[in-house]
Coordinates of C-alpha atoms and ligand atoms in Angstrom, one line a residue:
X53 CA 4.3 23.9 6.6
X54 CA 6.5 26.9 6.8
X55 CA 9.7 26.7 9.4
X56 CA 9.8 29.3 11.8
X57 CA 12.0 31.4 10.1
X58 CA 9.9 31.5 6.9
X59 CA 7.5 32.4 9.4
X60 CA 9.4 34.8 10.9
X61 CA 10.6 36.5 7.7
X62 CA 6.5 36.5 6.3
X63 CA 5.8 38.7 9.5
X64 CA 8.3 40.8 9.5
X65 CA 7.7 41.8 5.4
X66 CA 4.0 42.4 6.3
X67 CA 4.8 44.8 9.0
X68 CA 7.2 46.6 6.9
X69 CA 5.1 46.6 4.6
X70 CA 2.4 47.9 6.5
X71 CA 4.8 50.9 8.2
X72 CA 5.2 51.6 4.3
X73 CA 1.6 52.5 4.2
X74 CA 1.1 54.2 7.4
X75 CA 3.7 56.4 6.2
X76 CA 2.2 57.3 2.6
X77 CA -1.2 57.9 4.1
X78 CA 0.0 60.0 6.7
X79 CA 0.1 63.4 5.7
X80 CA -2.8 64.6 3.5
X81 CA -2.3 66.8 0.9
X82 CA -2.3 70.5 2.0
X83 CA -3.7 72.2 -1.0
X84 CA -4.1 75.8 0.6
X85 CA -2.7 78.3 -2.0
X86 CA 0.6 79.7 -1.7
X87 CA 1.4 82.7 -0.2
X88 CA -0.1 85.7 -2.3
X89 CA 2.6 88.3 -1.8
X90 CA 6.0 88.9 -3.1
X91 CA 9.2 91.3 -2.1
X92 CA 11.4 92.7 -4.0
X93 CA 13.9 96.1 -3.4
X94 CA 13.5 99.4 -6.0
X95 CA 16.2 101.6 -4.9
X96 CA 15.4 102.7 -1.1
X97 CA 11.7 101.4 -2.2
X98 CA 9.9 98.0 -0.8
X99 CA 7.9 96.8 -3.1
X100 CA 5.0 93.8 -2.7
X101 CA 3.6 92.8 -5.7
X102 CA 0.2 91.4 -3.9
X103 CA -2.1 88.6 -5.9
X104 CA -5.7 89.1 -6.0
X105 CA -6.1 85.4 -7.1
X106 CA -6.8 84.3 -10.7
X107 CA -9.7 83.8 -12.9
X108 CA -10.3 81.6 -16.1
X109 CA -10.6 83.7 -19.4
X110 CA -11.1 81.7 -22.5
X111 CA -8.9 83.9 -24.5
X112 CA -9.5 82.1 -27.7
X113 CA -12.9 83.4 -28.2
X114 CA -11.5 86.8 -26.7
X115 CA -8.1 87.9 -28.9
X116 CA -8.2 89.5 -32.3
X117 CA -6.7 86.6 -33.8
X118 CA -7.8 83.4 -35.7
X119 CA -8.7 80.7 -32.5
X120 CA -6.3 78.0 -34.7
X121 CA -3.6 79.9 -34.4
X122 CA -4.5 81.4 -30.7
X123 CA -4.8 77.6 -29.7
X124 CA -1.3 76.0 -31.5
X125 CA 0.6 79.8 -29.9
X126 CA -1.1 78.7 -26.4
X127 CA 0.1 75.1 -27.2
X128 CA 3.7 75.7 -27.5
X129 CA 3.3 77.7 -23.9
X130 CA 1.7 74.7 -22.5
X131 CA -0.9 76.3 -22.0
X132 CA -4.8 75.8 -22.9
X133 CA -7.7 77.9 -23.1
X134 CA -9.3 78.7 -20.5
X135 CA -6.2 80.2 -19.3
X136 CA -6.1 80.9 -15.6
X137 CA -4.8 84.2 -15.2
X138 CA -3.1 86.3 -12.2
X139 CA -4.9 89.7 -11.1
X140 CA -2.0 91.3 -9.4
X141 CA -1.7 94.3 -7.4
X142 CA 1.4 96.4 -6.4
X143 CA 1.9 97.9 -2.9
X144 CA 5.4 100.4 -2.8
X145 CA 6.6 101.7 0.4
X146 CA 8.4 105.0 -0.6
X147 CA 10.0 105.4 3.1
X148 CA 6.8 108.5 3.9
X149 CA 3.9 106.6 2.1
X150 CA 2.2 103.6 1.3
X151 CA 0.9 103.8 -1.9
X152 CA -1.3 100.7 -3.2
X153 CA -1.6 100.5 -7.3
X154 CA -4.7 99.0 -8.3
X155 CA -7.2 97.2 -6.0
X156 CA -8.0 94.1 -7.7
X157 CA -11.9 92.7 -8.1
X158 CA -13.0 92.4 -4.6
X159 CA -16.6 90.7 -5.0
X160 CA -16.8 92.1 -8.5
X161 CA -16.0 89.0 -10.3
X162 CA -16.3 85.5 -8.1
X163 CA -15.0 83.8 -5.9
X164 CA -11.3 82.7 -7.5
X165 CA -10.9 86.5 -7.4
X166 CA -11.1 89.4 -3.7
X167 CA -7.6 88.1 -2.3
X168 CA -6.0 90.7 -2.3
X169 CA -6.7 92.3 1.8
X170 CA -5.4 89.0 2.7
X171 CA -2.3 88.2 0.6
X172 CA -2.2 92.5 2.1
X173 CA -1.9 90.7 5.4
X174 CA 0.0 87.9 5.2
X175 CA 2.6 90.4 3.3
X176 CA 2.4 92.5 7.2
X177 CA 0.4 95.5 5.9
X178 CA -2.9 96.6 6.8
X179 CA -5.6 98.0 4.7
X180 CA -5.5 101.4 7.3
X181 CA -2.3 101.7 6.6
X182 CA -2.5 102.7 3.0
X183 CA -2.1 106.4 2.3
X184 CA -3.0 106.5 -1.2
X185 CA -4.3 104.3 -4.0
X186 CA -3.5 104.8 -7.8
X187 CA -5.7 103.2 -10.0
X188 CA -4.7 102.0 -13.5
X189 CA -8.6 101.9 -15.1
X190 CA -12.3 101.7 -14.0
X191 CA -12.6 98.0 -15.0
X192 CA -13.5 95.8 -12.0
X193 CA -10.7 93.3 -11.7
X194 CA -8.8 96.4 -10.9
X195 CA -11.2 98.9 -8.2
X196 CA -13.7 96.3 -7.2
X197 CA -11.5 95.6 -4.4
X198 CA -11.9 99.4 -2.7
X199 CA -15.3 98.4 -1.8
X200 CA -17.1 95.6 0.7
X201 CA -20.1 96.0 1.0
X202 CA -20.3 99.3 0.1
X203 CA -18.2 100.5 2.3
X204 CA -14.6 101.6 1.7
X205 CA -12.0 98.9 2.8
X206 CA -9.0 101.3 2.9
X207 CA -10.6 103.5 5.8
X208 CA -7.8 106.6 5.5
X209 CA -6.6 106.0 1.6
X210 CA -7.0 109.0 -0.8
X211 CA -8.0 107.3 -4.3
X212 CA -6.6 108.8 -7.7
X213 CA -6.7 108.4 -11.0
X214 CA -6.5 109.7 -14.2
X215 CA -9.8 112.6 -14.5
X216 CA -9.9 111.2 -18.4
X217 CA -10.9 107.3 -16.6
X218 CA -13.0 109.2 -13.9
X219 CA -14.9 111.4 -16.3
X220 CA -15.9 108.5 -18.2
X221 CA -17.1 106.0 -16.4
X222 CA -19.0 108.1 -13.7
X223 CA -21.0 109.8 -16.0
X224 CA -24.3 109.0 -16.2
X225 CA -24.6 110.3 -19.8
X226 CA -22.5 107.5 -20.9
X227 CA -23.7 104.6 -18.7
X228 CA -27.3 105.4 -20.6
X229 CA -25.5 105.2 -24.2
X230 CA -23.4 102.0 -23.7
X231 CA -24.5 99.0 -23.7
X232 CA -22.0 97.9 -21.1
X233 CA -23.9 99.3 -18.4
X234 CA -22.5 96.5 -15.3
X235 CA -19.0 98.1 -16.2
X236 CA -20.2 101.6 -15.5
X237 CA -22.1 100.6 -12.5
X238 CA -19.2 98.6 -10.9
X239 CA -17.3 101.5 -11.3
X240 CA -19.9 104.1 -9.2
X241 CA -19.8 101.6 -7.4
X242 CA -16.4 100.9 -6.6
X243 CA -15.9 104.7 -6.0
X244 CA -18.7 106.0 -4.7
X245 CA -17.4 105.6 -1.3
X246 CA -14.6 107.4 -1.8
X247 CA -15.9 110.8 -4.0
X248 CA -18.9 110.8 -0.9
X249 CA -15.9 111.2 1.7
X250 CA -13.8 113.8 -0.7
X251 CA -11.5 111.1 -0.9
X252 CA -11.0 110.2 -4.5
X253 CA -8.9 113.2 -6.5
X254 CA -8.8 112.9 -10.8
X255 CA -5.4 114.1 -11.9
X256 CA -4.8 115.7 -15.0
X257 CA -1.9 114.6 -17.8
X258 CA 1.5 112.7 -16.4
X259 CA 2.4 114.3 -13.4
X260 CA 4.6 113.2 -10.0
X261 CA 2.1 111.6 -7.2
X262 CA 4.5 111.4 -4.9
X263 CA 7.9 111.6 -4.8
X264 CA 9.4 109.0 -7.6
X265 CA 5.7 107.8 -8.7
X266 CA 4.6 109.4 -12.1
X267 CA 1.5 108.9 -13.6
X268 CA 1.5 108.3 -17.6
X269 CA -1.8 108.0 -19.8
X270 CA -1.2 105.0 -21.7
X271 CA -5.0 105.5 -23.3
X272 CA -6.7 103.0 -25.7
X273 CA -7.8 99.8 -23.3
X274 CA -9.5 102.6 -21.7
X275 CA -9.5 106.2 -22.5
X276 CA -7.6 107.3 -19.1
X277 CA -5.9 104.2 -19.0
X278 CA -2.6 105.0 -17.2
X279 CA 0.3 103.3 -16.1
X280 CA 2.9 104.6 -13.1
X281 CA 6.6 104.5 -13.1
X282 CA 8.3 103.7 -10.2
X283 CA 11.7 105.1 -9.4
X284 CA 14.2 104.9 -6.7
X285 CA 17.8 105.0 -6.4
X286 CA 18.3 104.7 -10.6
X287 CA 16.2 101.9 -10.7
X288 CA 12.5 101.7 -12.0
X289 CA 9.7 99.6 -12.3
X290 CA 7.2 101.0 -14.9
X291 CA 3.8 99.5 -13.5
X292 CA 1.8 99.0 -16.8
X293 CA -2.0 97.8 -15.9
X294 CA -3.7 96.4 -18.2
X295 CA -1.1 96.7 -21.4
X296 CA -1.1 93.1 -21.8
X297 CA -3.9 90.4 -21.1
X298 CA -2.4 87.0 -22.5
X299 CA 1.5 86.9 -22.2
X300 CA 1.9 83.7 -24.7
X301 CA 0.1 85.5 -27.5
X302 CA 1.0 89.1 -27.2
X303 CA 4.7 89.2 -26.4
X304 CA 5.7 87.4 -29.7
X305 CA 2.5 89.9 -31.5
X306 CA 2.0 92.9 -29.6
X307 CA -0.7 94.3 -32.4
X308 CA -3.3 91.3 -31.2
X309 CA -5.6 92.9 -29.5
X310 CA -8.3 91.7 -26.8
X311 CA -12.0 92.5 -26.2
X312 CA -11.7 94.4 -23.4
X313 CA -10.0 97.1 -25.1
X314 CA -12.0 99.3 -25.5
X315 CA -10.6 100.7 -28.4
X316 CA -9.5 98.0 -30.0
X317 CA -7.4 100.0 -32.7
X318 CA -6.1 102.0 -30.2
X319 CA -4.9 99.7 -27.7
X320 CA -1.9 98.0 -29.6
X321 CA -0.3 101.5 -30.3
X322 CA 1.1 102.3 -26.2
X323 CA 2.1 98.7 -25.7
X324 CA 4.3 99.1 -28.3
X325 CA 5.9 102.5 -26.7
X326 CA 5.8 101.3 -23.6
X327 CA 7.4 98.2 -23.8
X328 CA 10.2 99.5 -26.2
X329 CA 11.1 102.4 -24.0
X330 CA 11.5 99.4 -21.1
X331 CA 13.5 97.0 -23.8
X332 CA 15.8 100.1 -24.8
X333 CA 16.0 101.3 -21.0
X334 CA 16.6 97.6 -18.6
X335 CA 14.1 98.5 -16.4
X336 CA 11.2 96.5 -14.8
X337 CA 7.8 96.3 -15.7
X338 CA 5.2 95.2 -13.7
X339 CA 1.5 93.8 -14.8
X340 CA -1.6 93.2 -13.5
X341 CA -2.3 89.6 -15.6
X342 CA 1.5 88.9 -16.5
X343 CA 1.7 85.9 -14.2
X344 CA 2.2 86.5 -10.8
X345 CA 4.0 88.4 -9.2
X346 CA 4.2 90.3 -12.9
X347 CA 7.1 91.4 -13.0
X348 CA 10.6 91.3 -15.3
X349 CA 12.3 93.0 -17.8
X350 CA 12.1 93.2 -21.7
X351 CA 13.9 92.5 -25.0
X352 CA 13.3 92.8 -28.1
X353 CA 12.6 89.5 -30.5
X354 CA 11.4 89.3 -33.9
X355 CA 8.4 91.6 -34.5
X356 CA 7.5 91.4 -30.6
X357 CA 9.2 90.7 -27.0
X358 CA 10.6 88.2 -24.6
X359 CA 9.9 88.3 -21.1
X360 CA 12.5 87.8 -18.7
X361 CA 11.0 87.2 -15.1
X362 CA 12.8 89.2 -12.2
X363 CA 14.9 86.6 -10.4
X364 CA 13.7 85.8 -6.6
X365 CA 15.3 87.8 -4.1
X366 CA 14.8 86.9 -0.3
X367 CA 15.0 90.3 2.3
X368 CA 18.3 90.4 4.2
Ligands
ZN298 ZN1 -7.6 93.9 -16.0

């Protein structure tokens, strides 16, 4: 028989106990992603590095290297194959034009992929408002986003890219010879809207855009593979595509190559340049599967390179 103290005590416990509960049950999880936009200042520039979500690649069966060693390299990163990697986009305000590089996949490639209007959004921008898109390369993860349902999603946007890119992969000559024909198809596809409104324009060699945007063939992933350098104020970001695929592997050995090079012996050789001219000169790089937002600086280490991600900055 308990006293009524012990009783009292007993009841008390129980409730607290029970307001223990309540209180770990009460707020479910969230679980919505988080924002898909970033900010950061280039000189007078605003720049938004914009996500287009992520996709799985199992780079194992996909690098030009032995899977062992792939897998123990991927290991030490924490990191397993498949390894879920960022498609990221890059929106610059030069002051007089928004200019959007790359578009990411759109429908192209699932549904972990096509975020990239509304991380747009959320960043405060609208697709109208985009004056002109620079594309790195033809593949999908980086044009399937011009298009939704086969109409153009930035309504006013002139497209451009390099006329070596455009020369290749809209000709149907070449889509009958490869045996890759969904690439070339995704590509008409992507841009057909565009070249039917006169609104896509090929430039040739590495010329100036716009004011402080250059173009620069970086050729071997693709053969008008090109990357854009930023600049404003004495500082730049060097917007390099699709240079690098796997960040863990191919920093410490830039000569591993990936599948979707096209030319695979090729494709090692402007990495290289590119990402010693950006060790040599301290400026930022930014790319489309370095994890997002994609962007930091270089050094040099050993045979390859370390990556330094930009520190976060908040707008004041
Ligand atoms: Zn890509």
């Amino acid at each position: 028989m308990k006293t009524l103290q012990q009783r009292t005590l007993t009841a008390l416990v129980a409730a607290a106990l029970c307001v223990a509960g309540a209180a770990q049950a009460a707020a479910p999880m969230v679980k919505n992603p988080a924002p898909g936009y970033s900010r950061i200042m280039l000189g007078k520039f605003e720049i938004t590095p914009l996500s287009d979500g992520t996709v799985d690649l199992p780079v194992q069966d996909l690098l030009a290297q032995d899977v062992k060693k792939t897998s123990a390299t991927l290991a030490a990163a924490h990191l397993k194959t498949p390894v879920e990697t960022s498609d990221n986009a890059y929106l610059v305000n030069t002051g007089t034009k928004l200019v959007l590089i790359d578009s990411g996949a759109g429908t192209f490639f699932g549904p972990t992929l096509g975020k990239l209007v509304a991380s747009m959004k959320a960043a405060g921008y609208q697709p109208d408002q985009v004056d002109e898109i620079y594309i790195t390369h033809f593949h999908g993860d980086h044009i399937g986003g011009l298009v939704s349902n086969s109409a153009a999603v930035f309504p006013k946007a002139v497209v451009r890219a390099n006329k070596l890119e455009s020369d290749y992969w809209l000709s149907q000559a070449n889509m009958e010879k490869s045996k890759d024909k969904d690439s070339f198809k995704g590509a008409q596809a992507a841009l057909g809207p565009y070249v039917k409104a006169g609104r896509f324009k090929a430039f040739e060699g590495d010329i100036e855009l716009v004011p402080g945007i250059r173009s620069q063939l970086a050729s071997g992933h693709t053969p008008g593979h090109t990357t854009y350098m930023v600049e404003s104020g004495g500082q730049k970001l060097h917007v390099i595509g699709d240079l690098i695929h796997v960040a863990a592997v191919q920093m410490e050995n830039p000569d591993i190559t990936i599948q979707f090079d096209n030319d695979q012996k090729a494709a090692a050789a402007p990495r290289k340049k590119v990402f010693d001219a950006a060790a040599k000169g301290g400026y930022m790089i930014g790319g489309a599967h370095l994890q997002f937002p994609g962007m930091g600086y270089l050094r040099n280490e050993g045979k390859g390179y370390r990556f330094i991600p930009v520190n976060y900055t908040q707008m004041r």
